[in-house]
PDB file of C-alpha atoms in Angstrom:
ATOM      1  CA  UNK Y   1      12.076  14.134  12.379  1.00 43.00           C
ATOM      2  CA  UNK Y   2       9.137  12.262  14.323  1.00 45.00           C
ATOM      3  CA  UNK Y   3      10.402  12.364  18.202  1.00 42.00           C
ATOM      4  CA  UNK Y   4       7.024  10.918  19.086  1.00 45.00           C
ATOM      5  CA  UNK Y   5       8.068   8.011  21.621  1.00 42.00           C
ATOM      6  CA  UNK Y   6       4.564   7.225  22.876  1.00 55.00           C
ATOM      7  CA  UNK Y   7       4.306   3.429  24.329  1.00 67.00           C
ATOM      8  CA  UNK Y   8       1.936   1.959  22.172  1.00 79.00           C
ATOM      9  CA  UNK Y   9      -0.470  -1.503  22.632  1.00 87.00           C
ATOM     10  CA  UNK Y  10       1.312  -3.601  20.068  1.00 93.00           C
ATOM     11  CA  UNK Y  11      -2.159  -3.969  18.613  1.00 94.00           C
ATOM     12  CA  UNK Y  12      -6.194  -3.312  18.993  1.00 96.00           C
ATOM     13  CA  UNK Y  13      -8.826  -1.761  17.181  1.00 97.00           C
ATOM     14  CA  UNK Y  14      -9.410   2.304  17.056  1.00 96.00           C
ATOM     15  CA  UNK Y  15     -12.759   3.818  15.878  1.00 96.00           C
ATOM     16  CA  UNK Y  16     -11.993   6.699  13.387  1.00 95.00           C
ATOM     17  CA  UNK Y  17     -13.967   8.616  10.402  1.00 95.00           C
ATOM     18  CA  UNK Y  18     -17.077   6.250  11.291  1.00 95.00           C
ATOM     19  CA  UNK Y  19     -15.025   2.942  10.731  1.00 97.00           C
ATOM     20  CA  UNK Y  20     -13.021   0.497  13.143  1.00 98.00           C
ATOM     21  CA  UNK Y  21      -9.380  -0.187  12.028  1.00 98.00           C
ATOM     22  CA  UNK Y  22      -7.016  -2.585  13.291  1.00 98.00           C
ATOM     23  CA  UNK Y  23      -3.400  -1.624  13.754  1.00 98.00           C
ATOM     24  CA  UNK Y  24      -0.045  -3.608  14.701  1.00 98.00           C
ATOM     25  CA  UNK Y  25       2.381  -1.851  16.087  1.00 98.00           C
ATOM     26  CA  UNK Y  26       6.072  -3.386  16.031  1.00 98.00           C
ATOM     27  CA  UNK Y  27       9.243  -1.944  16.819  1.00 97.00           C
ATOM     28  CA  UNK Y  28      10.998   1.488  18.507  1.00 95.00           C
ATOM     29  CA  UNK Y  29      11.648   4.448  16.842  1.00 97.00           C
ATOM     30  CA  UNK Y  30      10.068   6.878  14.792  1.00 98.00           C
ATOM     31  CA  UNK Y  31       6.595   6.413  13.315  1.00 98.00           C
ATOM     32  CA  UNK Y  32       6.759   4.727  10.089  1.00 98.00           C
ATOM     33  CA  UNK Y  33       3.019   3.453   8.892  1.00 98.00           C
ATOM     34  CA  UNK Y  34       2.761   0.866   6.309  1.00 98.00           C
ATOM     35  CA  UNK Y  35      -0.566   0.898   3.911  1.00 98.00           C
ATOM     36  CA  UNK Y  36      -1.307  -1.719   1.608  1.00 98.00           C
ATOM     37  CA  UNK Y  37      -2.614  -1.919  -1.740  1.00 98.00           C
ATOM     38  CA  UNK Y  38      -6.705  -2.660  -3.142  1.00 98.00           C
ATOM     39  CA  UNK Y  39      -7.923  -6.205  -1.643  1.00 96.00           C
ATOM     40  CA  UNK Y  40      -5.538  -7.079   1.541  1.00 97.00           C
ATOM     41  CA  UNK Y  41      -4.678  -6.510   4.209  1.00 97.00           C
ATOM     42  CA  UNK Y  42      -1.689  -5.389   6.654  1.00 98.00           C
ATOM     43  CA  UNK Y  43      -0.079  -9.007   7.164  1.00 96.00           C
ATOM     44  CA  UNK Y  44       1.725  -9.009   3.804  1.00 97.00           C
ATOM     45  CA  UNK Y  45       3.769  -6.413   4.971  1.00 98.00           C
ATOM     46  CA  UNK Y  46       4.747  -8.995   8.036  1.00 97.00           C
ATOM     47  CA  UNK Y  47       6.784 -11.243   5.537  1.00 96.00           C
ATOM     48  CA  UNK Y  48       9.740  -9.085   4.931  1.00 97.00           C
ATOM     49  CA  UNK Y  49       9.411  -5.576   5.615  1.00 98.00           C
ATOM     50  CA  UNK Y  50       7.901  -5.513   9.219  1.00 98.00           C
ATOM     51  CA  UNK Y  51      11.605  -7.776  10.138  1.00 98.00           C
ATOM     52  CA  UNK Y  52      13.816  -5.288   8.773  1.00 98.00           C
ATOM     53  CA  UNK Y  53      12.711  -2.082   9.391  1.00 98.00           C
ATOM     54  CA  UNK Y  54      10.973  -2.306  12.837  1.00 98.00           C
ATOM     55  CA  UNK Y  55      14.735  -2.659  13.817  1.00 98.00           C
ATOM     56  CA  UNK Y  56      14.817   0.921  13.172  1.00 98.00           C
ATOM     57  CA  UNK Y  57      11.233   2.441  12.984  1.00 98.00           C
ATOM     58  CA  UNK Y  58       7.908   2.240  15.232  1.00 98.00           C
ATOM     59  CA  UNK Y  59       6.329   0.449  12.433  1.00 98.00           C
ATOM     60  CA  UNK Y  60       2.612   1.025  12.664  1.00 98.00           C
ATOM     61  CA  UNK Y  61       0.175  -1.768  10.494  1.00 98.00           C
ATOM     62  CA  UNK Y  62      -3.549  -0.700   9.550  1.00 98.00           C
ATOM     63  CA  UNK Y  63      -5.394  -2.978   7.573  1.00 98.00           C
ATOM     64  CA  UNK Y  64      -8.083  -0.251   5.198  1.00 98.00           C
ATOM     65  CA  UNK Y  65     -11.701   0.081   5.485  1.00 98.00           C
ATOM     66  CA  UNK Y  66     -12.953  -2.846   3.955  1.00 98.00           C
ATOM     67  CA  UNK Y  67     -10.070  -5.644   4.519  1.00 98.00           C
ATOM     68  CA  UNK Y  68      -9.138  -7.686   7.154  1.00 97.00           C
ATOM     69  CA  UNK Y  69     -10.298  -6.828  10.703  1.00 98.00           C
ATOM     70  CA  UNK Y  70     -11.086  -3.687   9.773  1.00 98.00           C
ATOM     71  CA  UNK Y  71     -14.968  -2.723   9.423  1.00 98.00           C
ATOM     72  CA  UNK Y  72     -16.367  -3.400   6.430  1.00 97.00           C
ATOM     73  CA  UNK Y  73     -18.009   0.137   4.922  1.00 97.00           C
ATOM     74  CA  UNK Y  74     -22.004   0.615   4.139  1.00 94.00           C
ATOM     75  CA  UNK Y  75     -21.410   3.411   1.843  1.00 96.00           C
ATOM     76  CA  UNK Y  76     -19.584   4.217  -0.956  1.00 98.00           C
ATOM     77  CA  UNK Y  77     -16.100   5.959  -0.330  1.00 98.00           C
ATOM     78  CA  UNK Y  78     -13.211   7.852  -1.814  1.00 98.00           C
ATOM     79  CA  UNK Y  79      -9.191   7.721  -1.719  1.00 98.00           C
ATOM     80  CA  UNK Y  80      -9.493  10.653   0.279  1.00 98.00           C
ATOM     81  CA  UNK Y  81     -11.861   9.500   3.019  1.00 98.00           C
ATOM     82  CA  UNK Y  82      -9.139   7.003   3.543  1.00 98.00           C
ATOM     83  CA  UNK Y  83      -6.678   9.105   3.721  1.00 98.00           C
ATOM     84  CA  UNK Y  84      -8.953  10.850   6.588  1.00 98.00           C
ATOM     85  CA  UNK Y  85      -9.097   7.360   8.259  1.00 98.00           C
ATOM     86  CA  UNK Y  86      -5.270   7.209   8.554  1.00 98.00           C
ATOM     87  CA  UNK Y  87      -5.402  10.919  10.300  1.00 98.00           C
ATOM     88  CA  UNK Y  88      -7.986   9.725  12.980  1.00 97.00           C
ATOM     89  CA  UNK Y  89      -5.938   6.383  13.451  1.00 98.00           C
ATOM     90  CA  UNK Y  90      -2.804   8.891  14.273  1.00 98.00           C
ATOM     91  CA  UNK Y  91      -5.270  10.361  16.654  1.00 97.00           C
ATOM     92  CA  UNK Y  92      -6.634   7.823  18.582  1.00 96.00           C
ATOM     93  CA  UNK Y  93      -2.916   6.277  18.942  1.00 96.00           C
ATOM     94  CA  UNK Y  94      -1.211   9.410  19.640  1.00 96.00           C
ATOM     95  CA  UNK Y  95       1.253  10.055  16.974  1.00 97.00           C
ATOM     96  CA  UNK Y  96       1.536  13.719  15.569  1.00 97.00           C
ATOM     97  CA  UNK Y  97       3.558  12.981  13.217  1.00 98.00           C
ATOM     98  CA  UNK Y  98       4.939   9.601  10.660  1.00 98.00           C
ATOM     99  CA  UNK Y  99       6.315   8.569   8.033  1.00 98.00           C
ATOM    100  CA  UNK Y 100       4.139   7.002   5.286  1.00 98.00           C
ATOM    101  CA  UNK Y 101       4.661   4.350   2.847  1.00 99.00           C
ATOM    102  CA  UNK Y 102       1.826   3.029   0.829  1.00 98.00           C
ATOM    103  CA  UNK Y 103       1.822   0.318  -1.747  1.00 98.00           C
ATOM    104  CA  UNK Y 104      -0.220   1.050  -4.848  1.00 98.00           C
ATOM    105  CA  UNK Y 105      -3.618   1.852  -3.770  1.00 98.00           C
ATOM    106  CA  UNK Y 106      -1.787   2.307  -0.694  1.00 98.00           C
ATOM    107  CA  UNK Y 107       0.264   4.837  -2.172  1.00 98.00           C
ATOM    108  CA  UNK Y 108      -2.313   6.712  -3.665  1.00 98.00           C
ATOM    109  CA  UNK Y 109      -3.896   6.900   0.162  1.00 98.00           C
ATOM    110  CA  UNK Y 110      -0.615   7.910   1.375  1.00 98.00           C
ATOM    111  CA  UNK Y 111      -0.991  10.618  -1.723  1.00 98.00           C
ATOM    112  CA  UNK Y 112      -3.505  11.816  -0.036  1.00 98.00           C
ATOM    113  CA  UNK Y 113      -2.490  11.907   3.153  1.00 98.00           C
ATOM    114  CA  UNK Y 114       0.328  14.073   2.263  1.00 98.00           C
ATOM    115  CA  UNK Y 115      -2.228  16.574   0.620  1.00 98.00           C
ATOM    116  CA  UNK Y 116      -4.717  16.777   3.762  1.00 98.00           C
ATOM    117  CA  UNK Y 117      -2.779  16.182   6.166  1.00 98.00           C
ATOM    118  CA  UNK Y 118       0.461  17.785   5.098  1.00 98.00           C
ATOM    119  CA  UNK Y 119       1.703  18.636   8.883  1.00 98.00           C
ATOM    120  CA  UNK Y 120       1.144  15.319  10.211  1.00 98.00           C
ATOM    121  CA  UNK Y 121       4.134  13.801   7.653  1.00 98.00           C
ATOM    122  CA  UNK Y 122       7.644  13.774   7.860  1.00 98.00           C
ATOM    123  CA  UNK Y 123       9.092  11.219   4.681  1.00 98.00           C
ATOM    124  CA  UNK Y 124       6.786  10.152   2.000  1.00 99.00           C
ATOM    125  CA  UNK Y 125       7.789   6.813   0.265  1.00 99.00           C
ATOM    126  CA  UNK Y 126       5.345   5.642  -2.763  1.00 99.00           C
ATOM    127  CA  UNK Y 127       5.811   2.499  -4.188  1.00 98.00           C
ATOM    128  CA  UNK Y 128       4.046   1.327  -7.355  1.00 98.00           C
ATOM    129  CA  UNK Y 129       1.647   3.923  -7.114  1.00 98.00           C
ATOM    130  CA  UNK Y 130       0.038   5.910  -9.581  1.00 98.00           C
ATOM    131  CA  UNK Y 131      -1.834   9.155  -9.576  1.00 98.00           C
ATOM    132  CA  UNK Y 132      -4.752   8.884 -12.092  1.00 98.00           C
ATOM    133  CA  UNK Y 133      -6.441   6.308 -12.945  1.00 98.00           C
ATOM    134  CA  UNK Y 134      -9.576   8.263 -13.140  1.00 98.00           C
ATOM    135  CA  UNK Y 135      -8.117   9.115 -16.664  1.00 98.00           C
ATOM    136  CA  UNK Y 136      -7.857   5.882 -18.076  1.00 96.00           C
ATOM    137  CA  UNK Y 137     -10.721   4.496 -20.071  1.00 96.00           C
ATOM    138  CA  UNK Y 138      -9.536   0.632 -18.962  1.00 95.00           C
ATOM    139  CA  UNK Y 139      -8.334  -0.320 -15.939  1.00 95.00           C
ATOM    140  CA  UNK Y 140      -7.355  -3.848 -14.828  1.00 95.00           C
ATOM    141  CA  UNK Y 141      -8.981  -2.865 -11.930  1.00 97.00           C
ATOM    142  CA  UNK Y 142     -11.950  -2.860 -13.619  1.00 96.00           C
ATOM    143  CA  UNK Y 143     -11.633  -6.545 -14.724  1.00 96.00           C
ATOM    144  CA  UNK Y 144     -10.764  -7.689 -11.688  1.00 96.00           C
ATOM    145  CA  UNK Y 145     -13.696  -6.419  -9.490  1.00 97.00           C
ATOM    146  CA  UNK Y 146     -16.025  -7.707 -12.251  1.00 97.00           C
ATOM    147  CA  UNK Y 147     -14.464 -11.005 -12.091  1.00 97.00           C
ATOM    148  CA  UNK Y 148     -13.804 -11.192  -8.350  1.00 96.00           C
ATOM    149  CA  UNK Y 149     -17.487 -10.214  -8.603  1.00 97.00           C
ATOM    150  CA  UNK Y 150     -18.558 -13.291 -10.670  1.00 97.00           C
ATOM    151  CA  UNK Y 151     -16.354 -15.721 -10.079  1.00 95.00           C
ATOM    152  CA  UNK Y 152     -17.806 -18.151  -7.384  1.00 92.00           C
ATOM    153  CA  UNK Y 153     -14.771 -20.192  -7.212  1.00 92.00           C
ATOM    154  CA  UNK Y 154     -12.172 -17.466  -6.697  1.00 92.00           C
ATOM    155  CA  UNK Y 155      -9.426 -19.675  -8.916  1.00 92.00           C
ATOM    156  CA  UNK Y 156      -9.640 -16.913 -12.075  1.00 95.00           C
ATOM    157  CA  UNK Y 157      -9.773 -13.752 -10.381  1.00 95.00           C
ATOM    158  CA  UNK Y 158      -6.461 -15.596  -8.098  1.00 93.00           C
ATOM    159  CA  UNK Y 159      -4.906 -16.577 -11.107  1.00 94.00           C
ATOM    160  CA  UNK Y 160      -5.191 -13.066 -12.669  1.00 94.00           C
ATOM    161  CA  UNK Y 161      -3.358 -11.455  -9.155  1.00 94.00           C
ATOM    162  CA  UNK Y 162      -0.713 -13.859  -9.169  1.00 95.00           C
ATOM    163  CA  UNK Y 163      -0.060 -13.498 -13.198  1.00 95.00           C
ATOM    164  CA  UNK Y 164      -0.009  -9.276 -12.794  1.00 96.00           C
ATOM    165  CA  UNK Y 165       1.136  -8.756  -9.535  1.00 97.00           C
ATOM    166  CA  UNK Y 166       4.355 -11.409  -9.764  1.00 97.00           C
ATOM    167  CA  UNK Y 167       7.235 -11.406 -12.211  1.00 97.00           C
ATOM    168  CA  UNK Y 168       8.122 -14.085 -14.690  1.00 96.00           C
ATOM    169  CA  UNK Y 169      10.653 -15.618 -12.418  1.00 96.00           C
ATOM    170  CA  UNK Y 170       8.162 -16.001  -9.621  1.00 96.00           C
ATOM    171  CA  UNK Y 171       5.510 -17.703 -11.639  1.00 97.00           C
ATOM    172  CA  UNK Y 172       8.160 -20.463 -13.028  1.00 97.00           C
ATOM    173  CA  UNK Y 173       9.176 -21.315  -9.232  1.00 97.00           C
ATOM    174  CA  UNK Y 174       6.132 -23.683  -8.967  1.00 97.00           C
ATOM    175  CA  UNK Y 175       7.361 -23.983  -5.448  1.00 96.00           C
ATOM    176  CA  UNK Y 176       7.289 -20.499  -4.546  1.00 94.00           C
ATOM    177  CA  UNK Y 177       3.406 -20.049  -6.557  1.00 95.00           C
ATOM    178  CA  UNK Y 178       2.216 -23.212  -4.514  1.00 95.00           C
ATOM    179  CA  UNK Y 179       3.131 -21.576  -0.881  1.00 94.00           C
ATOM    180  CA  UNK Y 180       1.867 -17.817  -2.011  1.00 93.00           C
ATOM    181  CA  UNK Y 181      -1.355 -19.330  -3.007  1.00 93.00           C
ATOM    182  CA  UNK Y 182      -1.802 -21.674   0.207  1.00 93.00           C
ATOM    183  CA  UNK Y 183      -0.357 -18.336   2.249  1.00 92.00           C
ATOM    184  CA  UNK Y 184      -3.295 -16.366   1.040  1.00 90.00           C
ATOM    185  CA  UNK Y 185      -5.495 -18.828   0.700  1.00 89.00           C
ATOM    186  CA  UNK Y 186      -5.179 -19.503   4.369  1.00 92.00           C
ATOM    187  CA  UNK Y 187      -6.355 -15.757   5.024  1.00 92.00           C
ATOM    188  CA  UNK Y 188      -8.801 -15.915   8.125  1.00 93.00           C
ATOM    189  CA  UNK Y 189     -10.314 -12.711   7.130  1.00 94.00           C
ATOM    190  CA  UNK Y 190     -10.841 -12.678   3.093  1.00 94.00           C
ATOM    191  CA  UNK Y 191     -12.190  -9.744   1.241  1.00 96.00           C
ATOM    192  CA  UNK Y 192     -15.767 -10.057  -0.145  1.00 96.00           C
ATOM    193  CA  UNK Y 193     -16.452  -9.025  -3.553  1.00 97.00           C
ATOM    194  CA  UNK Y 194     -18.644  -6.522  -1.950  1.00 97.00           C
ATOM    195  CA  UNK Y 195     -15.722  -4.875  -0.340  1.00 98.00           C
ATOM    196  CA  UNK Y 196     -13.202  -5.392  -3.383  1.00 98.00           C
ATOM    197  CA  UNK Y 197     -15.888  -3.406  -5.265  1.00 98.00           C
ATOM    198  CA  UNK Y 198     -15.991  -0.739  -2.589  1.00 98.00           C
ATOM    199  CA  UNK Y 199     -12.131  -0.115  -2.945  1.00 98.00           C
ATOM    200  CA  UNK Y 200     -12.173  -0.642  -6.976  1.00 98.00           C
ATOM    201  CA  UNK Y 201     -14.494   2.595  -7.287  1.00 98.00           C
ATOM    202  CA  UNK Y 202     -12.156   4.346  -4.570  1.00 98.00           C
ATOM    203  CA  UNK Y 203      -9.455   3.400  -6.956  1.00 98.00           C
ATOM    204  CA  UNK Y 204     -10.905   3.994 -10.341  1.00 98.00           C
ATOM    205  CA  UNK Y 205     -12.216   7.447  -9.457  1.00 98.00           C
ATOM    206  CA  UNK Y 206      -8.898   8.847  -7.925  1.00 98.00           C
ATOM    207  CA  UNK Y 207      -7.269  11.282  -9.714  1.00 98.00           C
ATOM    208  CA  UNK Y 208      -3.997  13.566  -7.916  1.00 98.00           C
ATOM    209  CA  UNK Y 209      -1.658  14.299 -10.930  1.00 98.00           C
ATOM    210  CA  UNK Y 210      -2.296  17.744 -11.195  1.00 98.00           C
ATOM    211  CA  UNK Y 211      -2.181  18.245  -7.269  1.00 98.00           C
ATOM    212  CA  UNK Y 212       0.783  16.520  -6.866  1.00 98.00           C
ATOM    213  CA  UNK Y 213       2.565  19.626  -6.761  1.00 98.00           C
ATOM    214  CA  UNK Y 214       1.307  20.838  -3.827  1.00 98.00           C
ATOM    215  CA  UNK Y 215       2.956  18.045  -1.579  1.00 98.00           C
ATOM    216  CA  UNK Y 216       5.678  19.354   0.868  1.00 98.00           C
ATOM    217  CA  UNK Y 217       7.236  16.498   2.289  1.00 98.00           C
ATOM    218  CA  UNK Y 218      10.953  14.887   1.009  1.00 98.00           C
ATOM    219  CA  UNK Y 219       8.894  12.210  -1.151  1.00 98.00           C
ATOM    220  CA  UNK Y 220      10.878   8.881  -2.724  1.00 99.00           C
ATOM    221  CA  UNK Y 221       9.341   6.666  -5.730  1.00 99.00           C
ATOM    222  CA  UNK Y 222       9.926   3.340  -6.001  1.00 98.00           C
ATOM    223  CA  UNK Y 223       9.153   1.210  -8.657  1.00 98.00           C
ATOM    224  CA  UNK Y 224       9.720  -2.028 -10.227  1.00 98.00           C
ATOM    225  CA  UNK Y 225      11.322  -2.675 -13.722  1.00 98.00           C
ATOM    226  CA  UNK Y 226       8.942  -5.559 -14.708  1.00 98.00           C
ATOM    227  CA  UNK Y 227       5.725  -4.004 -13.105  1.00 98.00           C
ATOM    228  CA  UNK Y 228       2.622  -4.483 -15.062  1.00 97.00           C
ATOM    229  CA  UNK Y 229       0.230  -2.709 -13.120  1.00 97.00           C
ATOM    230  CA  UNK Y 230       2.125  -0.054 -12.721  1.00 98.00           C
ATOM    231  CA  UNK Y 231       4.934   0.500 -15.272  1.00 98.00           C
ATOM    232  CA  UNK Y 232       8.041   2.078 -15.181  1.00 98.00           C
ATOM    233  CA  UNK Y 233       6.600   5.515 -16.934  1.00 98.00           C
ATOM    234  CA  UNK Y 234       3.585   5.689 -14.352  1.00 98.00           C
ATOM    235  CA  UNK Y 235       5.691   6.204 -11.426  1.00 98.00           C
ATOM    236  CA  UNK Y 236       8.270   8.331 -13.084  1.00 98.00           C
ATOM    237  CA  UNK Y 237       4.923  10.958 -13.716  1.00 98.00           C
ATOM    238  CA  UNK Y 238       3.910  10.753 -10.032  1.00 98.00           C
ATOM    239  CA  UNK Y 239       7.693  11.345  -9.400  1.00 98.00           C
ATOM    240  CA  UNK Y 240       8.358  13.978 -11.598  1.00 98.00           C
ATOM    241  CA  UNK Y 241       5.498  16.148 -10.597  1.00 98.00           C
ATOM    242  CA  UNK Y 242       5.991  16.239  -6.879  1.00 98.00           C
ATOM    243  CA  UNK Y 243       8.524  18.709  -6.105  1.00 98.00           C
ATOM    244  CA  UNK Y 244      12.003  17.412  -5.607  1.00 98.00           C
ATOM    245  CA  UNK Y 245      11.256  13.951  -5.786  1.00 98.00           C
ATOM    246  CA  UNK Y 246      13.436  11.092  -5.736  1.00 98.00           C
ATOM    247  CA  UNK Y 247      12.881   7.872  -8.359  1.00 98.00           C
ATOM    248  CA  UNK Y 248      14.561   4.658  -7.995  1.00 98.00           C
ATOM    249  CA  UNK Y 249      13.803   1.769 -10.645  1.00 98.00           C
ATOM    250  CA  UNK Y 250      14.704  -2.005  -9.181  1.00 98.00           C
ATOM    251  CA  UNK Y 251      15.502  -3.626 -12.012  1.00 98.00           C
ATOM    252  CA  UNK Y 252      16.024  -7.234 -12.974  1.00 98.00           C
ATOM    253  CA  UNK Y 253      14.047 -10.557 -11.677  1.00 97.00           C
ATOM    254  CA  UNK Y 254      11.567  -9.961  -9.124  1.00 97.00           C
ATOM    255  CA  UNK Y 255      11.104  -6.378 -10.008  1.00 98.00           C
ATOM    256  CA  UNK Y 256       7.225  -6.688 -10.503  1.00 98.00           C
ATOM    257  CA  UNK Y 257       4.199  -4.370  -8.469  1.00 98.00           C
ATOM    258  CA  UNK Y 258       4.846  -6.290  -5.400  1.00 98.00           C
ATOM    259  CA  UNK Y 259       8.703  -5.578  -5.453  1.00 98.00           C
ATOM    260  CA  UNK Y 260       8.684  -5.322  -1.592  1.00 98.00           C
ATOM    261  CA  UNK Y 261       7.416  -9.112  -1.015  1.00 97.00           C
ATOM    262  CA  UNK Y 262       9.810 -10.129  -3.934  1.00 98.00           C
ATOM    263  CA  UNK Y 263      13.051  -8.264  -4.003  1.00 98.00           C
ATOM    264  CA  UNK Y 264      12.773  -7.580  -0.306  1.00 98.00           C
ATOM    265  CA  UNK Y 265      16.626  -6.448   0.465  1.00 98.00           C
ATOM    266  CA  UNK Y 266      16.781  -4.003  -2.517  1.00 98.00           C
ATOM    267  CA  UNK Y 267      13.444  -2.176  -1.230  1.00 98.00           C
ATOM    268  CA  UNK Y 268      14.370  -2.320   2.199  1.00 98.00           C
ATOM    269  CA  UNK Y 269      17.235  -0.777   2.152  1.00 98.00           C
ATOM    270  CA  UNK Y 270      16.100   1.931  -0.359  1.00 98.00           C
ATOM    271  CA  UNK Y 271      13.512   2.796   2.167  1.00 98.00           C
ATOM    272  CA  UNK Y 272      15.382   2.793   5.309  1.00 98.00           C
ATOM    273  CA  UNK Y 273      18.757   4.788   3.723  1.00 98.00           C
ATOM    274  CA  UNK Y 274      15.610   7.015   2.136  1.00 98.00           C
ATOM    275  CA  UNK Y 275      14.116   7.807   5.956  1.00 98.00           C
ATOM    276  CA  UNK Y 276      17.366   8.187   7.806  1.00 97.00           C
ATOM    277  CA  UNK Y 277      19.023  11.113   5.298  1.00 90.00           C
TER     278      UNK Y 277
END
């Protein structure tokens, strides 16, 4: 278990692997670092997570090459050089050792992570995260950086997040659409297409299944009943191919690829019973 007890700034900027990130740091305990999915950043994690589980963990925010107030890249780059950004962050702040959760693309970083950097990880937790998209011959991802690409206005390329990230019951609250929308809307630091792009081919080009073996640390999969992106079956493959995994399926409304923003409690507490074993 991660003893590191290191007083940290609660946030600032390190330089690592050529880039700049910018970390939060909230809470007492042991290292827990939160990575988010393609196209945000770290401050979606603040609505529910950051709350709950910084009551137990030092949770540790870092927004990704490429989004938020983070450096923005000049050069293509892979899953795995992100990965390699999360070890240098670790550096620069001290901490030998975490525990990772990633979100999607997030997860797939945090994938990584535990495949590079195997010594540096205590729990794994992967949620909505799969390990190959590489294979596929369509991705939405695809769409989506072509249309975040060419859409001037940003309303489609919104309206196709909010339609495949968000479950059914979400996108009847009109209330609940309205706020999300203004929330991100309000983002002081948006993602250029540029950037989006950047991540997309990071994403597209990643493929881990048949590595997946090779990871050593207790891992947990979570993943949402209703999630589009990805389904059900996705996450039971990443699961069943990394050595005594655990999988855990939230089921009912809410239960879409951004299950920890909608069905907060449920997620929560899988995580934080998952990390205190």
């Amino acid at each position: 278990m991660n003893a590191n007890v290191t007083k940290l700034r609660p946030s600032g900027t390190a330089q690592t692997n050529g880039q700049v990130l910018y970390y939060e740091v909230h809470g007492q305990g042991p290292s827990l670092v939160l990575v988010m999915g393609i196209g945000y950043d770290s401050s979606l994690w603040t609505l529910a997570q950051v709350p709950s589980l910084s009551t137990q963990f030092r949770v540790v925010l870092v927004d990704n090459r490429d989004a938020g107030r983070s450096s923005k890249a000049s050069h293509p780059y892979s899953i795995a050089d992100m990965a390699d950004d999360l070890a240098g962050l670790l550096d620069a702040l001290g901490i030998q050792r975490t525990h990772l959760l990633g979100l999607s693309m997030g997860g797939m970083i945090a994938v990584e992570f535990a495949l590079r950097h195997a010594g540096r990880l205590d729990r794994l937790v992967l949620a909505g995260t799969g390990a190959a998209p590489a294979r596929n011959a369509v991705d939405p991802i695809q769409i989506w950086s072509w249309v975040k690409a060419n859409d001037a206005t940003g309303k489609v390329f919104g309206g196709q997040q909010l339609a495949s990230l968000f479950s059914t019951a979400f996108l009847r609250n009109h209330e609940a659409v309205q706020d999300t929308t203004a929330l991100l809307a309000s983002n002081p630091n948006p993602m250029s297409p540029e950037a989006y792009g950047r991540q997309a081919d990071a994403y597209l080009h990643f493929d881990a299944l048949s590595r997946l073996g090779a990871i050593t640390a207790p891992t947990l999969v979570v993943v949402g009943e209703q999630d589009l992106i990805t389904p059900p079956w996705i996450a039971r493959e990443v699961a069943d191919a990394i050595p005594g995994a655990r999988f855990e399926v939230i089921r009912g409304d809410g239960s879409s690829h951004v299950v920890p923003i909608e069905r907060p409690d449920d997620f929560n507490r899988l995580v934080s019973e998952f990390l205190t074993e």
